[in-house]
PDB file of C-alpha atoms and ligand atoms in Angstrom:
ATOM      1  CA  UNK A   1       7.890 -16.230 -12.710  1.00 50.00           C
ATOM      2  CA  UNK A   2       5.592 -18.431 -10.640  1.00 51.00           C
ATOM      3  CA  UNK A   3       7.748 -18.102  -8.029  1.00 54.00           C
ATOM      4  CA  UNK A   4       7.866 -14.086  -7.775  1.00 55.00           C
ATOM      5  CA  UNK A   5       3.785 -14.913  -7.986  1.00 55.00           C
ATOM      6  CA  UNK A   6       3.613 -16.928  -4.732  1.00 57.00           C
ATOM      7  CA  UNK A   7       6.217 -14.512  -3.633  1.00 60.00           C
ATOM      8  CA  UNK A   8       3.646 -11.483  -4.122  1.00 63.00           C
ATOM      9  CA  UNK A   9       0.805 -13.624  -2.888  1.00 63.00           C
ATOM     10  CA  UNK A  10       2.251 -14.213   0.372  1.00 68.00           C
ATOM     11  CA  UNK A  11       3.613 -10.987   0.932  1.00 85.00           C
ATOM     12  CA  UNK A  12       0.650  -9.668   0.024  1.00 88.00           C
ATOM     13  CA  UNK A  13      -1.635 -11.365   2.408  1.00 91.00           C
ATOM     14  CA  UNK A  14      -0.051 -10.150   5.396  1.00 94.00           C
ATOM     15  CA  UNK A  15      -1.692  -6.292   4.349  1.00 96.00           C
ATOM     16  CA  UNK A  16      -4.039  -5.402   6.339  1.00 96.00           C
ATOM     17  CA  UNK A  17      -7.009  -4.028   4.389  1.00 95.00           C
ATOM     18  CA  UNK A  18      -7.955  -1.744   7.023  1.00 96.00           C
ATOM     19  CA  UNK A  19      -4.640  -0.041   7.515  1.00 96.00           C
ATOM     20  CA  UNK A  20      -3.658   0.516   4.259  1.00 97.00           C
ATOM     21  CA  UNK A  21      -1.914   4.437   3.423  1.00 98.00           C
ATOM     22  CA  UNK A  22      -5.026   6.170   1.573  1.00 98.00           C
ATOM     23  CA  UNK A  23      -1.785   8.390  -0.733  1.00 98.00           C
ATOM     24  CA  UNK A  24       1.214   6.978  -1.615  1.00 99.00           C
ATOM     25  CA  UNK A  25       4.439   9.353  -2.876  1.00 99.00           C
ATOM     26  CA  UNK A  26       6.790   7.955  -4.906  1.00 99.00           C
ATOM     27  CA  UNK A  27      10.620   9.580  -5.461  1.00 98.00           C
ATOM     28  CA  UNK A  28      11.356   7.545  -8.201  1.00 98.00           C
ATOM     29  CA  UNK A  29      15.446   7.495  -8.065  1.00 98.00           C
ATOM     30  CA  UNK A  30      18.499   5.165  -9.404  1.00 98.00           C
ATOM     31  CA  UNK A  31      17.638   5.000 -13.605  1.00 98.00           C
ATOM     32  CA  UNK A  32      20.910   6.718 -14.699  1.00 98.00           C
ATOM     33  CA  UNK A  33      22.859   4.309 -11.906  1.00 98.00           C
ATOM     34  CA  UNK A  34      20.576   1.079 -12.885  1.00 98.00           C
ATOM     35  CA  UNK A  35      21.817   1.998 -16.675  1.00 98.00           C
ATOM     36  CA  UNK A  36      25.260   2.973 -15.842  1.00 98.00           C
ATOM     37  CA  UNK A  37      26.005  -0.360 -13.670  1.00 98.00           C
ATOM     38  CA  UNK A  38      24.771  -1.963 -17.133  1.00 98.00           C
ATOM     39  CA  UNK A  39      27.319   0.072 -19.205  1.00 98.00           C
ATOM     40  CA  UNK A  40      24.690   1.132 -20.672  1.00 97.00           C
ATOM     41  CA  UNK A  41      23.585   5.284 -21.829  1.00 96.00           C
ATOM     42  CA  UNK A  42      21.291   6.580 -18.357  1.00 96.00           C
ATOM     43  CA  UNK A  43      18.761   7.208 -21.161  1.00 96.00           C
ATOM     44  CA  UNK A  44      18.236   3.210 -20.857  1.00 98.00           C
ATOM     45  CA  UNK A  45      17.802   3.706 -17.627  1.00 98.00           C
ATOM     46  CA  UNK A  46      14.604   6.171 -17.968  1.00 98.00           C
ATOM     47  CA  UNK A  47      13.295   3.686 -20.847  1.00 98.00           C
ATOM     48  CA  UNK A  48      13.348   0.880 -17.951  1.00 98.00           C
ATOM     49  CA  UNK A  49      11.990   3.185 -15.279  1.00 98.00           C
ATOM     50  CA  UNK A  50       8.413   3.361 -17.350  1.00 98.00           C
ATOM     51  CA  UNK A  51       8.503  -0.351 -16.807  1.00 98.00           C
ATOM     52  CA  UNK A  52       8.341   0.217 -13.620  1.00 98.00           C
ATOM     53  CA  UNK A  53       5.824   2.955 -13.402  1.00 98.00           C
ATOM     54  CA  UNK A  54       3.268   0.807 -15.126  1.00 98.00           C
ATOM     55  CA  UNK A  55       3.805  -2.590 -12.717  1.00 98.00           C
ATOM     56  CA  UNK A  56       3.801   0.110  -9.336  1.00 98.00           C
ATOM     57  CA  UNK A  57       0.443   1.840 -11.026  1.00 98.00           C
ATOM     58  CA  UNK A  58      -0.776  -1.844 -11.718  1.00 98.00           C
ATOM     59  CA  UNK A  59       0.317  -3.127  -8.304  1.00 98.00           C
ATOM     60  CA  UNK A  60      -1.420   0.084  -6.795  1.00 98.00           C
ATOM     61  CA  UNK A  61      -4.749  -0.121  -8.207  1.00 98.00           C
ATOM     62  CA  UNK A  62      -4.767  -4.098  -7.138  1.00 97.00           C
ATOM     63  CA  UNK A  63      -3.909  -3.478  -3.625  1.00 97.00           C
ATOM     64  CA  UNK A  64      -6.452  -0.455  -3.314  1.00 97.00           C
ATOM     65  CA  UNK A  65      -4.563   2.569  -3.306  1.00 98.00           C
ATOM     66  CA  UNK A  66      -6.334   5.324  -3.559  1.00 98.00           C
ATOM     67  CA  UNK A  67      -3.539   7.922  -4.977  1.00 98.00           C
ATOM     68  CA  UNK A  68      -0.662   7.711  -5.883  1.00 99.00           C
ATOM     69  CA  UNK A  69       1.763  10.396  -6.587  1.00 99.00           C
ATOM     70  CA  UNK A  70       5.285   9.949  -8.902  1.00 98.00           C
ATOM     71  CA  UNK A  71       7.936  12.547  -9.455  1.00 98.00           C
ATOM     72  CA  UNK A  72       8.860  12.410 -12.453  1.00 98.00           C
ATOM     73  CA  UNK A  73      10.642  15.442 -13.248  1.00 98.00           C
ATOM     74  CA  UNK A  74      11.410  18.050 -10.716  1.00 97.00           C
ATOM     75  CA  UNK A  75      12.074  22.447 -10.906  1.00 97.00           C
ATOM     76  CA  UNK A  76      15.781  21.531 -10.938  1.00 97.00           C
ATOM     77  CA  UNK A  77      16.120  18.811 -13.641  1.00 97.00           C
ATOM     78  CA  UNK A  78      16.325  21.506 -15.886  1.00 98.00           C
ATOM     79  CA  UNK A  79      19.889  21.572 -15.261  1.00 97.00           C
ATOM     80  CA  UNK A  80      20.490  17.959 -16.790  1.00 97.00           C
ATOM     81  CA  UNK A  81      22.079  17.711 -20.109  1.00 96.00           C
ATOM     82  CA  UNK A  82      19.182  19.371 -23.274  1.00 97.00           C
ATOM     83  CA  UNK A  83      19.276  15.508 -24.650  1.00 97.00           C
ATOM     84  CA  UNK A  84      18.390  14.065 -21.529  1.00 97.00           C
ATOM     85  CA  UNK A  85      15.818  16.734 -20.849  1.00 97.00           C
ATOM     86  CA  UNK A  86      14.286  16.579 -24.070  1.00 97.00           C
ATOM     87  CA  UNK A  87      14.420  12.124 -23.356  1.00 97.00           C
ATOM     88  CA  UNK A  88      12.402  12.869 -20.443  1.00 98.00           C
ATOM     89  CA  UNK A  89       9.460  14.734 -22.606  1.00 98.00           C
ATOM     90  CA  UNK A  90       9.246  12.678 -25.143  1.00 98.00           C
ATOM     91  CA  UNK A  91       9.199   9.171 -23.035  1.00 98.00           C
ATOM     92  CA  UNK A  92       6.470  11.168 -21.420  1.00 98.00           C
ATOM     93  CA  UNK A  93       4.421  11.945 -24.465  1.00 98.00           C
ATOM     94  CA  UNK A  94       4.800   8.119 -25.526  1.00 98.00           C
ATOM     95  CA  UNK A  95       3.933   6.626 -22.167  1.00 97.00           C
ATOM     96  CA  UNK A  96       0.459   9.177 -22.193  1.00 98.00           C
ATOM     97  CA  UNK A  97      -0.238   8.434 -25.595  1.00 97.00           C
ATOM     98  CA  UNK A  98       0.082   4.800 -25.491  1.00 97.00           C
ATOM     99  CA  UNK A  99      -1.139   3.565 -21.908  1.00 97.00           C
ATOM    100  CA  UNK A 100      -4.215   6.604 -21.387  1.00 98.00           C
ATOM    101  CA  UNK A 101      -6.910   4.456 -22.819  1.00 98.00           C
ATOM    102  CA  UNK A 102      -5.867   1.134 -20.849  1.00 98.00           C
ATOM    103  CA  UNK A 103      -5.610   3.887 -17.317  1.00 98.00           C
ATOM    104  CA  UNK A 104      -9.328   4.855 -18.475  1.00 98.00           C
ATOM    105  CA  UNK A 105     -10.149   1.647 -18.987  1.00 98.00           C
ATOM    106  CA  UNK A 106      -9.444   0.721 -15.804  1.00 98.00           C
ATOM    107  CA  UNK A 107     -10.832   3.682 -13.793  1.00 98.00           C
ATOM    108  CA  UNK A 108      -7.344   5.414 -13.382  1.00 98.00           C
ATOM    109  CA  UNK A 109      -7.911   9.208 -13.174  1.00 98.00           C
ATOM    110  CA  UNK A 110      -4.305  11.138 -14.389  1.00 98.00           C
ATOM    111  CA  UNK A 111      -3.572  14.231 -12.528  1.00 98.00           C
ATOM    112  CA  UNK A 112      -0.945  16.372 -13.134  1.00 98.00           C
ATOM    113  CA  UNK A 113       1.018  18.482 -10.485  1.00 98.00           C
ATOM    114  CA  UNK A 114       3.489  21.180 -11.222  1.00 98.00           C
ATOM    115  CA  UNK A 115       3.921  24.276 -13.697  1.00 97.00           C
ATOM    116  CA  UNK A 116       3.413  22.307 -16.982  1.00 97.00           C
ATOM    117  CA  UNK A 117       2.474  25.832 -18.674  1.00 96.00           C
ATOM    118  CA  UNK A 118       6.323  26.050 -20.003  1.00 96.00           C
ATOM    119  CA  UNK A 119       6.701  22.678 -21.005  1.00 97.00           C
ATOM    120  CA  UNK A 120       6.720  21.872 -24.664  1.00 96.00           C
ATOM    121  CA  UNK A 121       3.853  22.160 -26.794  1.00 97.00           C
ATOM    122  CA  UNK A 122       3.661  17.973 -27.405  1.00 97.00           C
ATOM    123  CA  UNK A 123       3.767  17.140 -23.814  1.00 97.00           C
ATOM    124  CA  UNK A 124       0.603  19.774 -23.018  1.00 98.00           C
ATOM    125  CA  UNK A 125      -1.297  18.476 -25.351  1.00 98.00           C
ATOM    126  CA  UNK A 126      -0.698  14.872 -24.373  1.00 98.00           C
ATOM    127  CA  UNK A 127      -1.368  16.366 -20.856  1.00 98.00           C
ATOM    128  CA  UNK A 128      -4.253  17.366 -21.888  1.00 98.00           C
ATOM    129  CA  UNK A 129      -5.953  14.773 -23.481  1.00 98.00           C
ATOM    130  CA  UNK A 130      -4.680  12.179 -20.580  1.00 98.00           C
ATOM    131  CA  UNK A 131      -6.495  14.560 -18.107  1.00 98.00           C
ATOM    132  CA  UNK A 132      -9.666  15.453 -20.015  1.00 98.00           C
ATOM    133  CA  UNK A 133     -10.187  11.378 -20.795  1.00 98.00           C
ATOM    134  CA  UNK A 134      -9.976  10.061 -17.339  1.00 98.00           C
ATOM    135  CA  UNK A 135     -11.369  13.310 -15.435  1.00 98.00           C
ATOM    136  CA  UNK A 136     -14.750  11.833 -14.568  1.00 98.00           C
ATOM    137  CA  UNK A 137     -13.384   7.895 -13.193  1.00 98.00           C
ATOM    138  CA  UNK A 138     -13.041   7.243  -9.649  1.00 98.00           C
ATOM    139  CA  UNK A 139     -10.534   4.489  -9.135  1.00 98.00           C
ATOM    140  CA  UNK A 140      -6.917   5.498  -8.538  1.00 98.00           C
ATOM    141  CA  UNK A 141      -5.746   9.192  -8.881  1.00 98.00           C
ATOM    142  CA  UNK A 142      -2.241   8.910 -10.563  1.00 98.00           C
ATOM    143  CA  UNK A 143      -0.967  12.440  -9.884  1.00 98.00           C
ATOM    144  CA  UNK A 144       1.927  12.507 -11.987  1.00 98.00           C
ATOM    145  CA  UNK A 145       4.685  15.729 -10.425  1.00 98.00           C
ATOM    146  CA  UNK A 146       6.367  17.137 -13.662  1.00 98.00           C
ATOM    147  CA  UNK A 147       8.186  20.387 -13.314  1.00 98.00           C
ATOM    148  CA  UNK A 148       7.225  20.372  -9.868  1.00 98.00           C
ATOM    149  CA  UNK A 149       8.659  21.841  -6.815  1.00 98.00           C
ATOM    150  CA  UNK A 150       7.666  21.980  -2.729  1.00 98.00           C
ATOM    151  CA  UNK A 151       9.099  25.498  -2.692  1.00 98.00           C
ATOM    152  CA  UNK A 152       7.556  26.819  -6.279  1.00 98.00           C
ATOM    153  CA  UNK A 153       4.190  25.456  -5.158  1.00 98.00           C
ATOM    154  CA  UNK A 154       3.852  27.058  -1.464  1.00 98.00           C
ATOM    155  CA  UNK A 155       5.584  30.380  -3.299  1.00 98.00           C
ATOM    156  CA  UNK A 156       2.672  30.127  -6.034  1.00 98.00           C
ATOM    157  CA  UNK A 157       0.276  29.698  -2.930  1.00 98.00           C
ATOM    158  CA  UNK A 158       1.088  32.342  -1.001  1.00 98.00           C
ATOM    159  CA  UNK A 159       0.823  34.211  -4.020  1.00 98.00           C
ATOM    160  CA  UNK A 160      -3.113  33.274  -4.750  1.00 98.00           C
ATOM    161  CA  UNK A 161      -4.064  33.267  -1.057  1.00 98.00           C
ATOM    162  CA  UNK A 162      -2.150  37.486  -1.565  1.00 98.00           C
ATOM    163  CA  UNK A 163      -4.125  37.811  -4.966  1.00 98.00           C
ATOM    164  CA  UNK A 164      -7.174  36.559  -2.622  1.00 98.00           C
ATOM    165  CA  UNK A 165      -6.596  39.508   0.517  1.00 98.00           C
ATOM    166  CA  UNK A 166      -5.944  42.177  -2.137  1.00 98.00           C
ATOM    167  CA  UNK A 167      -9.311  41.798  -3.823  1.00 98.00           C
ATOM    168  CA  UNK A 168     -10.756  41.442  -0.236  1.00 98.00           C
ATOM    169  CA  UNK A 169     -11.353  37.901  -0.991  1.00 98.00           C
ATOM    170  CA  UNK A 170     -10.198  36.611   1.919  1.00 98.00           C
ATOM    171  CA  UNK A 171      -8.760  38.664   4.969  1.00 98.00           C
ATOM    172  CA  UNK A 172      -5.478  38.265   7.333  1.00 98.00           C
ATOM    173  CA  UNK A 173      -7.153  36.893  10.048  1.00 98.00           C
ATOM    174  CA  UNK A 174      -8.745  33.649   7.664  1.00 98.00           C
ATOM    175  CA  UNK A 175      -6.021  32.244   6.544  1.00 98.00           C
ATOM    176  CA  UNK A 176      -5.082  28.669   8.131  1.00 98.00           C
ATOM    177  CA  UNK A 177      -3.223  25.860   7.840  1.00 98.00           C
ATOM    178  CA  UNK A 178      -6.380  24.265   5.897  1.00 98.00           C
ATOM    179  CA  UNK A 179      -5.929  27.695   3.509  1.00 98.00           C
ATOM    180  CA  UNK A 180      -3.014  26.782   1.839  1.00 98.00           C
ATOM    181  CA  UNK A 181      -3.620  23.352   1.638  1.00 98.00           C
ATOM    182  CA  UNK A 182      -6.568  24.485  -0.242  1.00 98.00           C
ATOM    183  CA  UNK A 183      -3.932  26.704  -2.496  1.00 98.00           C
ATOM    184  CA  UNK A 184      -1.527  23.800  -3.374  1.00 98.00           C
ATOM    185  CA  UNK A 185      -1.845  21.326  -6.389  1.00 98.00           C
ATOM    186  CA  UNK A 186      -3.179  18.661  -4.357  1.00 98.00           C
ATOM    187  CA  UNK A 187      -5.853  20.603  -3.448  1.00 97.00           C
ATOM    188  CA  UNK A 188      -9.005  18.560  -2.193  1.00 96.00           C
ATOM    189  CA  UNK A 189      -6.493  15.415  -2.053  1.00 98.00           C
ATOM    190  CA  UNK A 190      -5.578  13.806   1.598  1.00 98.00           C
ATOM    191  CA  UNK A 191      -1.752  14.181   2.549  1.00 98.00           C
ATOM    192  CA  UNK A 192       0.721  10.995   1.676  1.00 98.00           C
ATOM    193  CA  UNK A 193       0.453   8.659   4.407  1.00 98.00           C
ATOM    194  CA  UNK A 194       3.703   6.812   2.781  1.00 98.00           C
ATOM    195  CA  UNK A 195       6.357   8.435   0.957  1.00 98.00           C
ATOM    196  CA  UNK A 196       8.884   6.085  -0.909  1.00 98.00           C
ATOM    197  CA  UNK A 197      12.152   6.427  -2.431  1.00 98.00           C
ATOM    198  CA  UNK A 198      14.611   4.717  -4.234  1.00 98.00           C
ATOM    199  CA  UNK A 199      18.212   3.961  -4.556  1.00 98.00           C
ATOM    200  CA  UNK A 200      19.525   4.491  -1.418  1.00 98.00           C
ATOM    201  CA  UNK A 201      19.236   8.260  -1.376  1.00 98.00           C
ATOM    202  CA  UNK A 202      17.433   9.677   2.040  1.00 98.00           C
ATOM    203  CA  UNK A 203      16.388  13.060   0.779  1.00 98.00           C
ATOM    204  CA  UNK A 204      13.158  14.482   0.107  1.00 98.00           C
ATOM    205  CA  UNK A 205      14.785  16.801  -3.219  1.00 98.00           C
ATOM    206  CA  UNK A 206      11.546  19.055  -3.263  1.00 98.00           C
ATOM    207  CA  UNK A 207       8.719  16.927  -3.080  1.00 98.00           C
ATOM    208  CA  UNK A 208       5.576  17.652  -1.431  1.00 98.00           C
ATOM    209  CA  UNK A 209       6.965  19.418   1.299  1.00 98.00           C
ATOM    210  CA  UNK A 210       4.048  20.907   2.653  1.00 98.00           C
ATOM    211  CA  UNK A 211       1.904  17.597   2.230  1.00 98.00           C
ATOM    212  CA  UNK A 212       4.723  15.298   4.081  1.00 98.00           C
ATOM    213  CA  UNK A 213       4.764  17.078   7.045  1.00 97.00           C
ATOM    214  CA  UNK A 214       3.605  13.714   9.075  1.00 97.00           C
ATOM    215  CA  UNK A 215       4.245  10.949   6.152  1.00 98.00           C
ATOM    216  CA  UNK A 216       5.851   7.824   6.650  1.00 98.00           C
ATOM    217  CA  UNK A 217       9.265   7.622   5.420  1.00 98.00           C
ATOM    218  CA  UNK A 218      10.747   4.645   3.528  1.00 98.00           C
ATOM    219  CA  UNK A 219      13.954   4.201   1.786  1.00 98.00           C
ATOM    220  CA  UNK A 220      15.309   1.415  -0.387  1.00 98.00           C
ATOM    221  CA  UNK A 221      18.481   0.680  -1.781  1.00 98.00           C
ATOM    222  CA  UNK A 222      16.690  -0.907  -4.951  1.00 98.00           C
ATOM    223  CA  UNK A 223      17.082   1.512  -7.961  1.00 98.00           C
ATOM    224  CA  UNK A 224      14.252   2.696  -9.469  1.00 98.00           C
ATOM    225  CA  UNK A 225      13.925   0.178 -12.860  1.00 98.00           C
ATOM    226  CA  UNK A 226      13.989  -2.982 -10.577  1.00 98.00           C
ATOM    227  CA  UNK A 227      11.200  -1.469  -8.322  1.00 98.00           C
ATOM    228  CA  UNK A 228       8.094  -3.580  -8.072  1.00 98.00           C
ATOM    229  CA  UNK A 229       4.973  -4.871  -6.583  1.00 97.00           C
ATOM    230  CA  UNK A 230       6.887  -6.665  -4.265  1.00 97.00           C
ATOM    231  CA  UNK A 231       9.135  -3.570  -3.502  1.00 98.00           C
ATOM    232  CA  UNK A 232       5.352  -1.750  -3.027  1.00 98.00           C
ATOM    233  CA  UNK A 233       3.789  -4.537  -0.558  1.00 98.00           C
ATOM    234  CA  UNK A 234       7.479  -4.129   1.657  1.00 98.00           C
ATOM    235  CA  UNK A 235       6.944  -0.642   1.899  1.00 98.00           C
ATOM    236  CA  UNK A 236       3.104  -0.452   2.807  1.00 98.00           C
ATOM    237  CA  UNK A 237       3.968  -3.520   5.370  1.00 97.00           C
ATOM    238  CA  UNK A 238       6.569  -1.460   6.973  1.00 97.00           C
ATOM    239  CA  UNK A 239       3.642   1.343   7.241  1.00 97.00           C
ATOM    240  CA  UNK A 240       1.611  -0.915   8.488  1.00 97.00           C
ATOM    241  CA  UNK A 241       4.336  -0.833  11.773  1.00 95.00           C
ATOM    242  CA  UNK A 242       4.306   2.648  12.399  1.00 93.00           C
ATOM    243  CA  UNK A 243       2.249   4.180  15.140  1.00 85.00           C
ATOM    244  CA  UNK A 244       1.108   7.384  13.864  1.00 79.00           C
ATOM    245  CA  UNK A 245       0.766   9.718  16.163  1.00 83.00           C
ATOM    246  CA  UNK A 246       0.792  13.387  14.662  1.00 85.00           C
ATOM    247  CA  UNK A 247       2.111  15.201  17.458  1.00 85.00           C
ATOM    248  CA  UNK A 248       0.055  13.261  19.982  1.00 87.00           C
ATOM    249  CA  UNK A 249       0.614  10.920  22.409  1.00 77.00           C
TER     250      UNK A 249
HETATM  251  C1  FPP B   1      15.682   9.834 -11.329  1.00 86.94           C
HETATM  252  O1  FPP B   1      16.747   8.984 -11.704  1.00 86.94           O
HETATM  253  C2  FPP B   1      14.610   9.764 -12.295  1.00 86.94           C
HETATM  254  C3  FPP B   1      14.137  10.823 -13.026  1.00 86.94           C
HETATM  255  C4  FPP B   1      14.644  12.180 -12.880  1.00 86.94           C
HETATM  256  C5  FPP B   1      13.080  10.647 -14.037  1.00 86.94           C
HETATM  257  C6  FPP B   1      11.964   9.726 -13.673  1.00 86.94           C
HETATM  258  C7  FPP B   1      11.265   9.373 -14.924  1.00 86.94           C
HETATM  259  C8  FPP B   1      10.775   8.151 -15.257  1.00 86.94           C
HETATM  260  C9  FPP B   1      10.780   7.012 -14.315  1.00 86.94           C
HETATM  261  C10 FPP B   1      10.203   7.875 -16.589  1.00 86.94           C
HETATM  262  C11 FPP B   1       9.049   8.730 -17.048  1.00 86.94           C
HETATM  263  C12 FPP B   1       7.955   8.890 -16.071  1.00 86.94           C
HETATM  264  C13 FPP B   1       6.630   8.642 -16.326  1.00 86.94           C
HETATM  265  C14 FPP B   1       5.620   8.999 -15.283  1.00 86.94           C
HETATM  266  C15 FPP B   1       6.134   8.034 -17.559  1.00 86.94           C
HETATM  267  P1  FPP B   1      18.165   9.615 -12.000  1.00 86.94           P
HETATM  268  O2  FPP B   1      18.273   9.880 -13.451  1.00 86.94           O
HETATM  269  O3  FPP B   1      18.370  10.820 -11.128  1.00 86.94           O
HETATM  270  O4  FPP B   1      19.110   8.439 -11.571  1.00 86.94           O
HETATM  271  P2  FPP B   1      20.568   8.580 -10.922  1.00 86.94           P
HETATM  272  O5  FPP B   1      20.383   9.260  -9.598  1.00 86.94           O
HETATM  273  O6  FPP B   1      21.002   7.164 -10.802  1.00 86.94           O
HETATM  274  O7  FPP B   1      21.390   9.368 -11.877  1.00 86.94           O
END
């Protein structure tokens, strides 16, 4: 334990303050795998994962993140198994109803992105609360991506910004780039500078697609319940060697 301490200590004293990624995306792969090397059910896996989700929030907030953004359950994990779905919601509901007031207490505002109106009635109201509670705090933004989609949320977009033209709102010649950016979830909110994900897999499955369109990728063979803060400080130290150039020079 003291050891993965001074471990963390060092690594994270090579960060440099001044270069650190503002948003930080997290695909948060490997629990059925991490469970399944085990021989254990992949719902053990899940129950691990919110281990890690707490230490990467924690390790977050200490480093000075400013948001950070997990996908937790996409558009097409509907198609898992009812049991594992129904896992998913209610590890949900526990982790919001147990860990809200410590995220309040330490300045943590919960966002959440997605199309939670057709999720269960528990999780909305958990939702809810977690959003209501922490909606005035300024520390970390913890959007959390449930239900979400790239596709479904540029589709929903396009669908305001037409909503906006046909009630002469807005007209053809307005819309931007900076329009639909202002139609997405993560409206108001700066684009990931980092996005991470886990167990080996180098997809992007979905996730901010719009948003990502000059992130930072980084992949890790470490499964998702054995991510940590040391995981966290690799990843924002590999940032830290990119020259970002957005289409410059
Ligand atoms: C992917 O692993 C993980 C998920 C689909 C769920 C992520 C959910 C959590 C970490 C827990 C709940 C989240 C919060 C924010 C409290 P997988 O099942 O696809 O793993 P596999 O690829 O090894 O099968």
């Amino acid at each position: 334990m003291v050891f993965f301490r001074q471990k963390n200590r060092d690594l994270s004293d090579k960060i440099d303050k001044n270069k650190l990624p503002i948003h930080i995306g997290i695909i948060m792969d490997g629990n059925g795998r991490w469970a399944q090397k085990r021989g254990m059910m992949r719902f053990y896996g899940h129950k691990a994962g919110v281990n890690a989700v707490r230490e990467v929030v924690k390790a977050s907030r200490e480093l000075g993140i400013k948001y950070l953004t997990l996908y937790a359950f996409s558009t097409e994990n509907w198609k898992r198994p009812k049991e594992e779905v129904n896992f998913l919601m209610d590890l949900l509901v526990e982790y919001l109803s147990k860990e809200v007031d410590e995220l309040n207490k330490n300045n943590v505002l919960i966002n959440f992105i997605g199309d939670i109106s057709v999720l269960p009635e528990k999780c909305k109201i958990e939702i809810d609360r977690a959003q209501n509670v922490t909606k005035n705090n300024s520390g970390l933004v913890l959007n959390i991506a449930l239900n979400y989609g790239g596709r479904d949320e540029i589709v929903k977009a396009v669908k305001k910004i037409c909503t906006k033209i046909l009630n002469k709102e807005l007209s053809i010649e307005e819309i931007t780039e900076q329009t639909i950016s202002e139609n997405l979830y993560t409206k108001n909110q700066p684009d990931p500078d980092l996005i991470i994900r886990t167990s080996g897999e180098k997809r992007l499955s979905n996730f901010l697609l719009w948003q990502s369109a000059y992130s930072e990728l980084w992949f890790t063979e470490v499964l998702w319940p054995d991510f940590g803060k040391e995981h966290l400080i690799e990843a924002i130290l590999y940032y830290q060697t990119r020259q970002r150039r957005f289409g410059g020079v």
